[in-house]
mmCIF file of C-alpha atoms in Angstrom:
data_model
loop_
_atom_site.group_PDB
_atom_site.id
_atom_site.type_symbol
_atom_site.label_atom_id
_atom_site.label_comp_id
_atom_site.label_asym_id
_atom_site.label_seq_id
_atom_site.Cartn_x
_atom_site.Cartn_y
_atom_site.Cartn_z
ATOM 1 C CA UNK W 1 1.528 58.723 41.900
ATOM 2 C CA UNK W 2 2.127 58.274 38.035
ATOM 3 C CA UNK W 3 4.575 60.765 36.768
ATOM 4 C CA UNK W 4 3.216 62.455 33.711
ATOM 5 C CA UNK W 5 6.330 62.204 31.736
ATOM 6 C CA UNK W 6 6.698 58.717 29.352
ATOM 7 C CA UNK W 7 10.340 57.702 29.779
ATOM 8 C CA UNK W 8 10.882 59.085 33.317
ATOM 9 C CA UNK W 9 7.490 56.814 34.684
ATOM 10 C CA UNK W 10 9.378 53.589 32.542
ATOM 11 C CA UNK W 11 12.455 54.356 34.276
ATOM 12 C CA UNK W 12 10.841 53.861 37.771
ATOM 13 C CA UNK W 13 8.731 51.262 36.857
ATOM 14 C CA UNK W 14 11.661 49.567 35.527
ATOM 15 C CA UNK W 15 13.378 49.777 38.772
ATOM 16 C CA UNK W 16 10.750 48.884 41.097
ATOM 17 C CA UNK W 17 9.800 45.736 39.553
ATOM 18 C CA UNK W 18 12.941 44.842 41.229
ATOM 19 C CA UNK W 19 12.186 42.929 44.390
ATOM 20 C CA UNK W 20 12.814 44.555 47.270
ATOM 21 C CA UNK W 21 12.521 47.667 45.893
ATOM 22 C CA UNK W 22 9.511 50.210 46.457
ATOM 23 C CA UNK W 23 7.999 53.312 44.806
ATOM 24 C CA UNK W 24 10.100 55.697 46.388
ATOM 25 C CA UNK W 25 13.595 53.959 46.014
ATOM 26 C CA UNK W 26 12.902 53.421 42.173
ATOM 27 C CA UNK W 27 12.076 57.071 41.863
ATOM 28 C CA UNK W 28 15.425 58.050 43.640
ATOM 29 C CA UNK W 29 16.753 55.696 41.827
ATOM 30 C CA UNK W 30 15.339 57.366 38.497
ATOM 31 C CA UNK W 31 16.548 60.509 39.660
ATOM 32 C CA UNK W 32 20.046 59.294 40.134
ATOM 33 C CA UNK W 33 20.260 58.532 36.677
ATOM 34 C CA UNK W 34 18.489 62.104 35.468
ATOM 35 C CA UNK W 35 22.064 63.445 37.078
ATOM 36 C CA UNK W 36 24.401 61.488 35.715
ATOM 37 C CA UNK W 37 26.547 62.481 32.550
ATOM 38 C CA UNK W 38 25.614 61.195 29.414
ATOM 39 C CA UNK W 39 28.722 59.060 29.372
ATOM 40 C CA UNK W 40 27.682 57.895 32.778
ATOM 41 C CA UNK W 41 24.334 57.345 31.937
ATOM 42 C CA UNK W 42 25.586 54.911 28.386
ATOM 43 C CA UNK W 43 28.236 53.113 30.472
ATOM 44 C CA UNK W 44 25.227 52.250 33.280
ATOM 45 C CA UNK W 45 22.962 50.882 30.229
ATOM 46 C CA UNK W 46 26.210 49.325 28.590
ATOM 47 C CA UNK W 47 26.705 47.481 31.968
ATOM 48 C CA UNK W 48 23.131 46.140 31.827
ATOM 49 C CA UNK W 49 23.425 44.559 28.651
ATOM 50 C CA UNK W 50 26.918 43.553 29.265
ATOM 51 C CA UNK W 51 26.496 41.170 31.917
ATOM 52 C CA UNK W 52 23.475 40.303 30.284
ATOM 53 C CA UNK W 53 25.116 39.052 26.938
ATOM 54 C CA UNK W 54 28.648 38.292 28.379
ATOM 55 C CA UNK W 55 27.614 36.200 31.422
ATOM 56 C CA UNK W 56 26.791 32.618 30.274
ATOM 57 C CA UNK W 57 26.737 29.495 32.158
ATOM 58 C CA UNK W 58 29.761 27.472 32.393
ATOM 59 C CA UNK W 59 30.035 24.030 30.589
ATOM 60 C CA UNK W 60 31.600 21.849 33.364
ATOM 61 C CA UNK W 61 29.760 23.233 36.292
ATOM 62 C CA UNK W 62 26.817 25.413 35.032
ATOM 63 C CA UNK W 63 27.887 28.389 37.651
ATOM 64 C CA UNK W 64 28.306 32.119 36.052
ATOM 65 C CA UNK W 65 31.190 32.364 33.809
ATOM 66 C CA UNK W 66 32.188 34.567 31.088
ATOM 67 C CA UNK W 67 34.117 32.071 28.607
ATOM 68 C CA UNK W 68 33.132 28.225 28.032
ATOM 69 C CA UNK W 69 34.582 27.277 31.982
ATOM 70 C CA UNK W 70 34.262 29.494 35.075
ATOM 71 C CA UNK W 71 37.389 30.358 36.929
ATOM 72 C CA UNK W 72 37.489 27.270 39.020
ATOM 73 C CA UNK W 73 36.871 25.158 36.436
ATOM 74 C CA UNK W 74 39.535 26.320 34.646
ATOM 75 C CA UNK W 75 41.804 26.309 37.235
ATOM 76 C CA UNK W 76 44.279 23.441 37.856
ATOM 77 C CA UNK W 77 45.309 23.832 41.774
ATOM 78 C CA UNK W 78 41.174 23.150 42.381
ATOM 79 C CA UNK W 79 40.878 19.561 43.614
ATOM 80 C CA UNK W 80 38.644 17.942 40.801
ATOM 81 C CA UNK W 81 38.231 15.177 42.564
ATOM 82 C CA UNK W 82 35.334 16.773 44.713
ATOM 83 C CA UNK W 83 32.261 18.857 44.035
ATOM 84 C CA UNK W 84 30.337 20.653 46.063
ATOM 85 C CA UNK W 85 26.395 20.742 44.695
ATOM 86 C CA UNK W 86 24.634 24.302 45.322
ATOM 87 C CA UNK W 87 21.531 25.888 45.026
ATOM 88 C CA UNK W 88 22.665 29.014 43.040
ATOM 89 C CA UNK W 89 25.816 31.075 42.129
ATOM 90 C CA UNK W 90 25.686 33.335 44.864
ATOM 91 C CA UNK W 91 26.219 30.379 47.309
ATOM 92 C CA UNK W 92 29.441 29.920 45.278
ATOM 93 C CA UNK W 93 30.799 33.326 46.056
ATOM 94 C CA UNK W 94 29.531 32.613 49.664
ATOM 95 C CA UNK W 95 31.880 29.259 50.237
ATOM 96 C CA UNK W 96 34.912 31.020 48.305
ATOM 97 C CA UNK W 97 34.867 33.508 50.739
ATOM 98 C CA UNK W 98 35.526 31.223 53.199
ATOM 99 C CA UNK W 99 39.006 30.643 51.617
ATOM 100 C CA UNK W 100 38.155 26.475 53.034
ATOM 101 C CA UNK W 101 37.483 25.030 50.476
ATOM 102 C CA UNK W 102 39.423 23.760 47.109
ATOM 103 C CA UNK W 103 37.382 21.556 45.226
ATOM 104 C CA UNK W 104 35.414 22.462 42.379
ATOM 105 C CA UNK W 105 31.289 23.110 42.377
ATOM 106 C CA UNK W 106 27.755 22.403 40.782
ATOM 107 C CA UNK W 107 25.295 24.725 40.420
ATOM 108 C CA UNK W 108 21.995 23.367 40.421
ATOM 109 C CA UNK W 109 20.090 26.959 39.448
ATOM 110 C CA UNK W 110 17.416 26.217 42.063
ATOM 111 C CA UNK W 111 16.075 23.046 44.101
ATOM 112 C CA UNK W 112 13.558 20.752 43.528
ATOM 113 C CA UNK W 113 10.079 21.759 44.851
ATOM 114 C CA UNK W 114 6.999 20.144 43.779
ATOM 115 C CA UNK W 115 4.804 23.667 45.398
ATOM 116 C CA UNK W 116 6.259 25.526 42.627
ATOM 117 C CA UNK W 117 6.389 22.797 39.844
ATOM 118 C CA UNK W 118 10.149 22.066 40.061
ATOM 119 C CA UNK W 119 11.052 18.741 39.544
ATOM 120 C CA UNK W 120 14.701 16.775 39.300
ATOM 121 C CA UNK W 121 14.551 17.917 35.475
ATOM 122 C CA UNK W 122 14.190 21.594 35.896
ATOM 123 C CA UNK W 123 17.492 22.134 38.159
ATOM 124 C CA UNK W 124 20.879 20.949 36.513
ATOM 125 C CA UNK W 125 21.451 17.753 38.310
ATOM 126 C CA UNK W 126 21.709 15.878 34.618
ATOM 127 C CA UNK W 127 24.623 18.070 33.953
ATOM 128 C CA UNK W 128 26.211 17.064 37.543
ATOM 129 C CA UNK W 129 25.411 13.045 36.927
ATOM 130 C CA UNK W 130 27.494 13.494 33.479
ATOM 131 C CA UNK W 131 30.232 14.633 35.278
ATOM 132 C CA UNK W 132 30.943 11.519 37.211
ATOM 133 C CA UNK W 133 30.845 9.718 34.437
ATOM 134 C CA UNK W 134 34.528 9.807 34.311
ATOM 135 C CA UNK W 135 35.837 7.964 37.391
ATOM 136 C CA UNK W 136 37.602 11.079 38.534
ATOM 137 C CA UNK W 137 35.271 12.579 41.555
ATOM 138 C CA UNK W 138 35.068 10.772 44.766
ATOM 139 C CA UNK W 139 33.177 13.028 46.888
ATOM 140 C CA UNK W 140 30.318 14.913 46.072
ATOM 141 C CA UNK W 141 29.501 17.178 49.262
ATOM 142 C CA UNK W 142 25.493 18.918 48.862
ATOM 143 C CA UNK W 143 25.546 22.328 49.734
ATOM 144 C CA UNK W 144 21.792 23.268 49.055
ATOM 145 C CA UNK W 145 20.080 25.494 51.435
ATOM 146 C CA UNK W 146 18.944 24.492 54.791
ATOM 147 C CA UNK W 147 15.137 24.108 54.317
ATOM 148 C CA UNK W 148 12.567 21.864 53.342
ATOM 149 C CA UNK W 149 13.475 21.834 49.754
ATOM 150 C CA UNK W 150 17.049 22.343 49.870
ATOM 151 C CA UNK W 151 16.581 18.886 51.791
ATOM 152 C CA UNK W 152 15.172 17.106 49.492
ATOM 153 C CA UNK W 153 17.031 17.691 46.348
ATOM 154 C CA UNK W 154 20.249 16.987 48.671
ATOM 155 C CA UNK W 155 18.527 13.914 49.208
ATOM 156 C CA UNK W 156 17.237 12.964 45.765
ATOM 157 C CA UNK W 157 20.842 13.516 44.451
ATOM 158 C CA UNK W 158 22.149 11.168 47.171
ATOM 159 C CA UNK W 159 20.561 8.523 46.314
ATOM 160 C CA UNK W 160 20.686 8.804 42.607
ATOM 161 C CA UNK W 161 24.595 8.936 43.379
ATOM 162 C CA UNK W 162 25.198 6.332 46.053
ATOM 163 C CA UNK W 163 25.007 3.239 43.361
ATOM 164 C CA UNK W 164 27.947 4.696 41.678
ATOM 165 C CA UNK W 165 30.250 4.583 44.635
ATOM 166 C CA UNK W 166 30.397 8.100 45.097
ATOM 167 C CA UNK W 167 30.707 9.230 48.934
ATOM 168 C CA UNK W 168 28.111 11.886 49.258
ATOM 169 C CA UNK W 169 28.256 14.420 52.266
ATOM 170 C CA UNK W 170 26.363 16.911 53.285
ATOM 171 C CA UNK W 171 26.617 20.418 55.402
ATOM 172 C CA UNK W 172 26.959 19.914 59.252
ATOM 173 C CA UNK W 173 23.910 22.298 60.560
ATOM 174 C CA UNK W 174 26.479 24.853 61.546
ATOM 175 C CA UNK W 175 24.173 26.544 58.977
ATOM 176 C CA UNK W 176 21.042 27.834 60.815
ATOM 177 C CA UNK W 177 18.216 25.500 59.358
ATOM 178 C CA UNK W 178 15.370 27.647 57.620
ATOM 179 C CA UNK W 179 17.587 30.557 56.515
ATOM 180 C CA UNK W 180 19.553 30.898 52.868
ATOM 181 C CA UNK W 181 23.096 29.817 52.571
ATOM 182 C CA UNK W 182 23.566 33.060 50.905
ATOM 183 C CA UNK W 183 23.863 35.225 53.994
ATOM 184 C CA UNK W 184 25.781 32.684 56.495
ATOM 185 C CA UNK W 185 29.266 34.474 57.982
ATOM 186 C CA UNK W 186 32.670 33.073 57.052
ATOM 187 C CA UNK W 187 33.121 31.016 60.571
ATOM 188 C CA UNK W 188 29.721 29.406 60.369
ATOM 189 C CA UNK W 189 30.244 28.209 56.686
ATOM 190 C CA UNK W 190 33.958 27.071 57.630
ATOM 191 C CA UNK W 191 32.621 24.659 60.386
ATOM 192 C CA UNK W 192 29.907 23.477 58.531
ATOM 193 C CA UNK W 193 32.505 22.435 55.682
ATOM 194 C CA UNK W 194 34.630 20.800 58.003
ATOM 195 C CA UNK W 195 32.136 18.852 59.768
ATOM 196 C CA UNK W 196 30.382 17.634 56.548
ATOM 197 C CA UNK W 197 28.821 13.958 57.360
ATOM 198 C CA UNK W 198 28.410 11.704 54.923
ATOM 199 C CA UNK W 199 24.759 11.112 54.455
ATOM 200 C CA UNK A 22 33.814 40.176 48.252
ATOM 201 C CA UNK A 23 34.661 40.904 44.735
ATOM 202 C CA UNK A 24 33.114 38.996 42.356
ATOM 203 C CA UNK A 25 35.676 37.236 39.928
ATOM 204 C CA UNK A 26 33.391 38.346 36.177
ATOM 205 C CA UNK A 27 34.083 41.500 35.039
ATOM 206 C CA UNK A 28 30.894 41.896 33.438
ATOM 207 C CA UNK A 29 28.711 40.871 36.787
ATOM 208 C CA UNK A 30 30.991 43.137 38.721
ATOM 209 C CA UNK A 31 31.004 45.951 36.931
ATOM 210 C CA UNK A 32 26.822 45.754 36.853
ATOM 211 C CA UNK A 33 26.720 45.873 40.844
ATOM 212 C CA UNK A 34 29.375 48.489 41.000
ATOM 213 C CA UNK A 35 27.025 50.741 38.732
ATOM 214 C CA UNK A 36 24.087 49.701 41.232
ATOM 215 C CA UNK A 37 26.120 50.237 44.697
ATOM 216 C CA UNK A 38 26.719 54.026 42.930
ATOM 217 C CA UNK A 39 23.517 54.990 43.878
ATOM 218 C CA UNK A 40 22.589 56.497 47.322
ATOM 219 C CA UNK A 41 20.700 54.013 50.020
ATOM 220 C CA UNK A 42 21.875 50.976 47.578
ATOM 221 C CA UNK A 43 23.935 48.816 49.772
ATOM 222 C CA UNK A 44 26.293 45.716 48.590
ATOM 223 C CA UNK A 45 23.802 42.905 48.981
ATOM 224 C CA UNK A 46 21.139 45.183 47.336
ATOM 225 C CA UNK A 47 23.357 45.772 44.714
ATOM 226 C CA UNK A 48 24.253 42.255 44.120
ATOM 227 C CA UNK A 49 20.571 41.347 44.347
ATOM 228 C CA UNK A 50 19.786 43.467 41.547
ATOM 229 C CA UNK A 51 22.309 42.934 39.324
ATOM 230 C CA UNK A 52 21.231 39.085 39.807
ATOM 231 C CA UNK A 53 17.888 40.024 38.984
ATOM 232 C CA UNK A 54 19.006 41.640 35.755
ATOM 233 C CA UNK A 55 21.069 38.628 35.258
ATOM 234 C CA UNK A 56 17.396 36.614 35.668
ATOM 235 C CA UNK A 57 15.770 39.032 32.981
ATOM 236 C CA UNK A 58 15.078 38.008 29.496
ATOM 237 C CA UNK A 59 17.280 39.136 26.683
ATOM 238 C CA UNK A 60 14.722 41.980 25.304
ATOM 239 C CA UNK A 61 13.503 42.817 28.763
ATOM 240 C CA UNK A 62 17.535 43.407 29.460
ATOM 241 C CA UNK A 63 17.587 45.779 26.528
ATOM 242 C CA UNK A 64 14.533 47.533 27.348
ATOM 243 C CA UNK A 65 15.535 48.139 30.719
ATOM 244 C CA UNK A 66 18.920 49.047 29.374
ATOM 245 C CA UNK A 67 16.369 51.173 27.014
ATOM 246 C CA UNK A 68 14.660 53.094 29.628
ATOM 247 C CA UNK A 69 18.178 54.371 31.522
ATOM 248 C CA UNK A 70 19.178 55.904 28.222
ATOM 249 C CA UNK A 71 15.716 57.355 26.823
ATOM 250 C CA UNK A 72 15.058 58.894 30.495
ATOM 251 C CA UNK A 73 19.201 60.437 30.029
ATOM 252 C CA UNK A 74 18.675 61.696 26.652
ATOM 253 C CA UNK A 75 14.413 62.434 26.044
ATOM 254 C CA UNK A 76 14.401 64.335 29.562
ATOM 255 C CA UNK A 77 15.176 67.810 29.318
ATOM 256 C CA UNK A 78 14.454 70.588 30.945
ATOM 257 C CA UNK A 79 11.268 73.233 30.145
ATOM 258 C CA UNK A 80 12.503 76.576 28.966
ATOM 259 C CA UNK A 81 9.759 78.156 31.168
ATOM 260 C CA UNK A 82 9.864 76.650 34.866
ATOM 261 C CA UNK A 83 12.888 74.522 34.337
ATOM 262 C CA UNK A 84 10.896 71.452 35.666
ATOM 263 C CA UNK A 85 11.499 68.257 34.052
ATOM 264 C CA UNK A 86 9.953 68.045 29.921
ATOM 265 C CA UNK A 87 9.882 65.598 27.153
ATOM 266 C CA UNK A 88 9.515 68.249 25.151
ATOM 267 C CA UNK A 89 10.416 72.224 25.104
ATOM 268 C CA UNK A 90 7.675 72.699 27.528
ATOM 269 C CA UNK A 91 6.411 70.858 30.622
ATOM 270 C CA UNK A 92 3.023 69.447 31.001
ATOM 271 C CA UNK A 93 1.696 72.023 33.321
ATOM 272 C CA UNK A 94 3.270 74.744 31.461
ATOM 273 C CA UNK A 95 1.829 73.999 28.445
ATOM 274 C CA UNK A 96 -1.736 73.511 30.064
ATOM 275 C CA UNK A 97 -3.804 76.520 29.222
ATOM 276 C CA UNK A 98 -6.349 75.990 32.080
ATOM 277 C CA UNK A 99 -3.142 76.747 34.891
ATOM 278 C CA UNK A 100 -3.420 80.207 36.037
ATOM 279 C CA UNK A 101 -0.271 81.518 34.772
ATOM 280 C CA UNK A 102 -1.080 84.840 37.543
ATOM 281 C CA UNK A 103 0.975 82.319 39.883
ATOM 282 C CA UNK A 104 4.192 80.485 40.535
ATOM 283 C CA UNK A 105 5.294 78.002 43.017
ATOM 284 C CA UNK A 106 9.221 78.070 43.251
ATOM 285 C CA UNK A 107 10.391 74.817 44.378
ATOM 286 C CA UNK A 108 14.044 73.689 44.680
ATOM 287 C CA UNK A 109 13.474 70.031 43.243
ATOM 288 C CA UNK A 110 11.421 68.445 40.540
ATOM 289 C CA UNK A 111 10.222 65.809 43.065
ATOM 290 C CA UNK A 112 8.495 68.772 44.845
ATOM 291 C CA UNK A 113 6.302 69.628 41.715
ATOM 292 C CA UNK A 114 5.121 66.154 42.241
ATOM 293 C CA UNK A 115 4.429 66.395 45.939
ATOM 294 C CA UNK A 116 2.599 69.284 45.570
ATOM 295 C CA UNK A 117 0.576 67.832 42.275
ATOM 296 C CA UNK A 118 -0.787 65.125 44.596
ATOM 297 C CA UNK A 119 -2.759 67.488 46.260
ATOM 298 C CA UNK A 120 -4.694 68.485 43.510
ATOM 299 C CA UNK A 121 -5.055 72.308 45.026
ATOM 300 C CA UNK A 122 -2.964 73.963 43.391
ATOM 301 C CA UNK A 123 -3.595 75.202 39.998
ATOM 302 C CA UNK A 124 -0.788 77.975 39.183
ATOM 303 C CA UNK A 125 2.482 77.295 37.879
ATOM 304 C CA UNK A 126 5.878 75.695 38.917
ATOM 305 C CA UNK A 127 9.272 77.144 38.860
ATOM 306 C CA UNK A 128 11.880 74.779 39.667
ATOM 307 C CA UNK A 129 15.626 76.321 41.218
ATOM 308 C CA UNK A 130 17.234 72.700 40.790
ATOM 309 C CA UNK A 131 18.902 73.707 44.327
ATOM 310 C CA UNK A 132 18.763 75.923 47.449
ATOM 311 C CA UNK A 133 21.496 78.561 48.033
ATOM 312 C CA UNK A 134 23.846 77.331 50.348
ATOM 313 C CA UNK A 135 27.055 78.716 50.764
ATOM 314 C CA UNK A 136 28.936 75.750 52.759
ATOM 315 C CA UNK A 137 28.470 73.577 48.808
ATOM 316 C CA UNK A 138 29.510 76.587 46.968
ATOM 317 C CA UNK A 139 25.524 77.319 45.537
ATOM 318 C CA UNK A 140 25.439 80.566 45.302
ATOM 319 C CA UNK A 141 22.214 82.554 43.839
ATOM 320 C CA UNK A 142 23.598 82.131 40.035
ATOM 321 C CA UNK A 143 24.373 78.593 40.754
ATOM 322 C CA UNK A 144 20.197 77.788 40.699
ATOM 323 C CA UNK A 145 17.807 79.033 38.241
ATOM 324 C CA UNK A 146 16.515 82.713 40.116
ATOM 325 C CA UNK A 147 17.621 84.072 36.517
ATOM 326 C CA UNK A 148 15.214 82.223 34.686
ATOM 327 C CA UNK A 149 12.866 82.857 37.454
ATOM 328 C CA UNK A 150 13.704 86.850 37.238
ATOM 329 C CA UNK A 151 12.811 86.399 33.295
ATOM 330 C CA UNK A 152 9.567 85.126 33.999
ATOM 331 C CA UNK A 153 8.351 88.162 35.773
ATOM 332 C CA UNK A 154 9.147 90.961 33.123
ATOM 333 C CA UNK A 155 5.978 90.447 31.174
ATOM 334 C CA UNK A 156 3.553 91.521 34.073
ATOM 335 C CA UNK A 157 0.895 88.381 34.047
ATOM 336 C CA UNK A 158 2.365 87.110 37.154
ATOM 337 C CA UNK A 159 1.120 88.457 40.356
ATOM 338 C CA UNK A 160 2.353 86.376 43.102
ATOM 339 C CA UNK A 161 5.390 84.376 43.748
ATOM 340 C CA UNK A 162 4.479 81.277 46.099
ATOM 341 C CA UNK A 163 7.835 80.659 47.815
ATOM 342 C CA UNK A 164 7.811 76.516 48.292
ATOM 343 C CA UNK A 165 11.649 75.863 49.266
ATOM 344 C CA UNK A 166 12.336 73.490 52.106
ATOM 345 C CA UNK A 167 11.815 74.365 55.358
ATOM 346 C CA UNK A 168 16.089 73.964 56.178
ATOM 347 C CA UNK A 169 18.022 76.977 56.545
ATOM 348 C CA UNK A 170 19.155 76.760 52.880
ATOM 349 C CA UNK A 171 15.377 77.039 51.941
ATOM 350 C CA UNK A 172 14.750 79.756 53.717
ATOM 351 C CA UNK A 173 17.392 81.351 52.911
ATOM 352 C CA UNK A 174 16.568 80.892 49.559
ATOM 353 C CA UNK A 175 13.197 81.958 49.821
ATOM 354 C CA UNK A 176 14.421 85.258 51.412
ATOM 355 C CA UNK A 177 16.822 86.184 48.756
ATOM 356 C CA UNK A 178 14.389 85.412 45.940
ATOM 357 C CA UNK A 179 11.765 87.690 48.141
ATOM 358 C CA UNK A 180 14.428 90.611 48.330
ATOM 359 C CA UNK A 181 14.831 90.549 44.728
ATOM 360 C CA UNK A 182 10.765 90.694 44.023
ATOM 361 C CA UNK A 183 9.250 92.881 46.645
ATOM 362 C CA UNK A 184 10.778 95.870 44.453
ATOM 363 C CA UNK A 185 8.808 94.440 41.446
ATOM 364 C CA UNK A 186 6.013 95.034 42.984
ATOM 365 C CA UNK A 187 4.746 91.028 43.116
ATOM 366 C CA UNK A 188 3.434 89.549 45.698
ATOM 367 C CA UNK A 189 5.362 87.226 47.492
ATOM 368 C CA UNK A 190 4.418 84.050 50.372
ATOM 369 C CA UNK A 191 5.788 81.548 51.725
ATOM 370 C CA UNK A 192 3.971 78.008 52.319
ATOM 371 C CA UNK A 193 2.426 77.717 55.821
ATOM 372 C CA UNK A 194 4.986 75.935 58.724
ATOM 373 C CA UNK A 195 2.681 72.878 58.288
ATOM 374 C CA UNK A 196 5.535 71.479 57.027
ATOM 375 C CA UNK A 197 7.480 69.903 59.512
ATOM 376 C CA UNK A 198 10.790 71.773 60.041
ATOM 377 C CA UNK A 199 14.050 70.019 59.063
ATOM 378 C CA UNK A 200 12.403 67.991 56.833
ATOM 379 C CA UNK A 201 12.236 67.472 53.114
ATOM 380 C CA UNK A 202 9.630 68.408 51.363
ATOM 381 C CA UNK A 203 9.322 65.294 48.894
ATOM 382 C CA UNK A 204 8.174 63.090 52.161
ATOM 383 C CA UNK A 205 5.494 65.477 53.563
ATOM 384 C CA UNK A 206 1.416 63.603 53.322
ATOM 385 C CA UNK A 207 -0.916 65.527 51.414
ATOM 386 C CA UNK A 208 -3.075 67.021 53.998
ATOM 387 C CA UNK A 209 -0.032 68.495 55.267
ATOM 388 C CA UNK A 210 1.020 69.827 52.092
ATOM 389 C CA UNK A 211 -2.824 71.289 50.932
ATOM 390 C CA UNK A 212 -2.479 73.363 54.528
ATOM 391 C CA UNK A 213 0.417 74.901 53.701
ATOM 392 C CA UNK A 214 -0.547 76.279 51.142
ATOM 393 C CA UNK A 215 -3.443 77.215 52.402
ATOM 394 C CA UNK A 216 -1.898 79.043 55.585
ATOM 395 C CA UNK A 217 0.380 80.703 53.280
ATOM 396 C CA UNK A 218 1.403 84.187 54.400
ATOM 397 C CA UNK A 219 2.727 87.197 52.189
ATOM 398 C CA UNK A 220 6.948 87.968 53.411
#
C-alpha cells in the first residue's frame, strides 16, 4: 500500500528501512508523530540530528563519546592498566552493567570477516596497538562476540600482541557460543569476566 | 540501563515514546540512526518535521491533506452522492485497498466514548452535519469499528440523519467483531460493504 500523500509515505519509508521494522510498525510509527505537538514533533527531529552531530568517537578508546574521551576514559578510578577489546559500543554498556569490571575498553566497530570484506584494517585494532605503546597496560582481555568471526579477530589481535609482553585473555564461554554479547544477562557476563583464560 | 550520553539517550527515549517500541528496539534504532550518514540523518530528521508541519487536515472529510483538500476529495470522478464515515485516517486506507468503493470519506478522528471523555463534539459529526446541507449527498455509509464505541457512534450519527431524510447503512458484520478495522484483509472489507444494510 503506497499512501498517496508525499511527506506522510517518506515518513514511513523512513522508518521502515529500519531493521526490524515492518510496514505496519513504520506506519504506526508515522502516525505517532502526525499526533504529536509541534514542539514535540521539533524536539523528536532535534534529537535525531543531535546524537547524530554530538556523538563522536572517543580518541583513547574509539567507543561513543560526546567530548574528545568517553566517560571511562576520562575517568581516573578506571584501572588503565587493562583493556577490554569489543566488538561494538553496545557491548560496552553490556559489561558496565555488570558493575565487574574497572578497567578501561576498545572498541573495535566490528570484527574481522573476510565473507563481508572486513579485514584487520577496517576495525580499529591500529588505534588499540597505539595504545600500548606506552608501557602502561598489562592485560588486554578480548571481549568480541562468541562466533566464528568474533574468534578470529580475538585471535588475530592475540598474536599481534603477544610479542610485546602483553598478557592477553579472553571470555570464559560462560557466554553462549553463536549468540551476540549484546543480549547476555548480568550473571552470565560476570562469570565469564572472572574466569577469563589467558589465551 | 541508562546510557551515560545525553545526546544517545535522549534519541532512544524519543523512540521508547512510541507504542509497541520496547527498550532494545529503541536502542536498536537510535544505533541505527547513529549508523546513518550525515545528510541521510537530516533527511530523516527532514521527513518527522515536513510530515508535522505539510500534513493537515482537508476542510471537507477531515482526512489527512497536503493541501486544503484531500486526494479523493478533490477527484472529480468520486461520486460525491456518498460518504463513508470512518473514525481513523488509517481506515480510508483500508478501505482504498479494495478498490470498490468510489464515494467519499469522512473521517471523525475518534469514536464517542464516554469512559475517555469523547463526547459527540469531541469528533468531527459537525463537520460531517455541514456536509449534508447542500442536498448532493444521498447516503451516509456508517464505517466505525465494530467495538461498542463504534457502534455507538454509528447510532448517534444515524439518529441525527434519519430526520434529514439520507439514507443511512452500516458496513456488513464481515468484519470481525472486537476488532480494528485497520487489520481487516480485503476480501473481508469489499463484503462488507457489499452486505451493507440501511439502520
Amino acid at each position: 500500500m503506497a499512501y498517496n500523500l508525499a511527506p506522510l509515505q517518506n515518513l514511513i519509508d523512513q522508518f521502515e528501512r529500519m531493521q526490524g521494522i515492518g510496514h505496519k510498525t513504520a506506519q504506526r510509527m508515522a502516525f505517532y508523530v502526525l499526533g504529536l505537538s509541534d514542539s514535540q514533533a521539533q524536539e523528536f527531529a532535534k534529537a535525531i540530528t543531535d546524537a547524530h552531530t554530538k556523538i563522536k568517537q572517543c580518541k583513547v578508546c574509539c567507543d561513543l563519546a560526546d567530548d574528545e574521551l568517553c566517560p571511562i576514559c576520562k575517568d581516573n578510578t578506571r584501572d588503565k592498566s587493562v583493556i577490554c577489546v569489543v566488538e561494538d559500543p553496545r557491548d560496552v554498556v553490556a559489561i558496565e552493567r555488570t558493575h565487574e569490571y574497572k578497567g578501561t575498553y576498545h572498541v573495535l566497530h566490528g570484527a574481522i570477516s573476510p565473507m563481508d570484506n572486513i579485514g584487520p584494517d577496517q576495525i580499529r585494532i591500529k588505534e588499540l596497538i597505539a595504545r600500548l605503546g606506552s608501557g602502561e597496560v598489562e592485560e588486554v582481555i578480548m571481549a568480541t562476540n562468541p562466533t566464528v568471526e568474533g574468534e578470529a579477530t580475538a585471535m588475530y589481535i592475540s598474536r599481534l600482541l603477544k610479542p610485546m609482553g602483553i598478557t592477553v585473555s579472553r571470555l570464559a564461554y560462560g557466554v553462549p557460543v553463536g549468540a551476540d554479547l549484546e543480549y547476555a544477562d548480568e550473571i552470565t557476563l560476570s562469570r565469564a569476566i572472572e574466569g577469563r583464560s589467558v589465551i
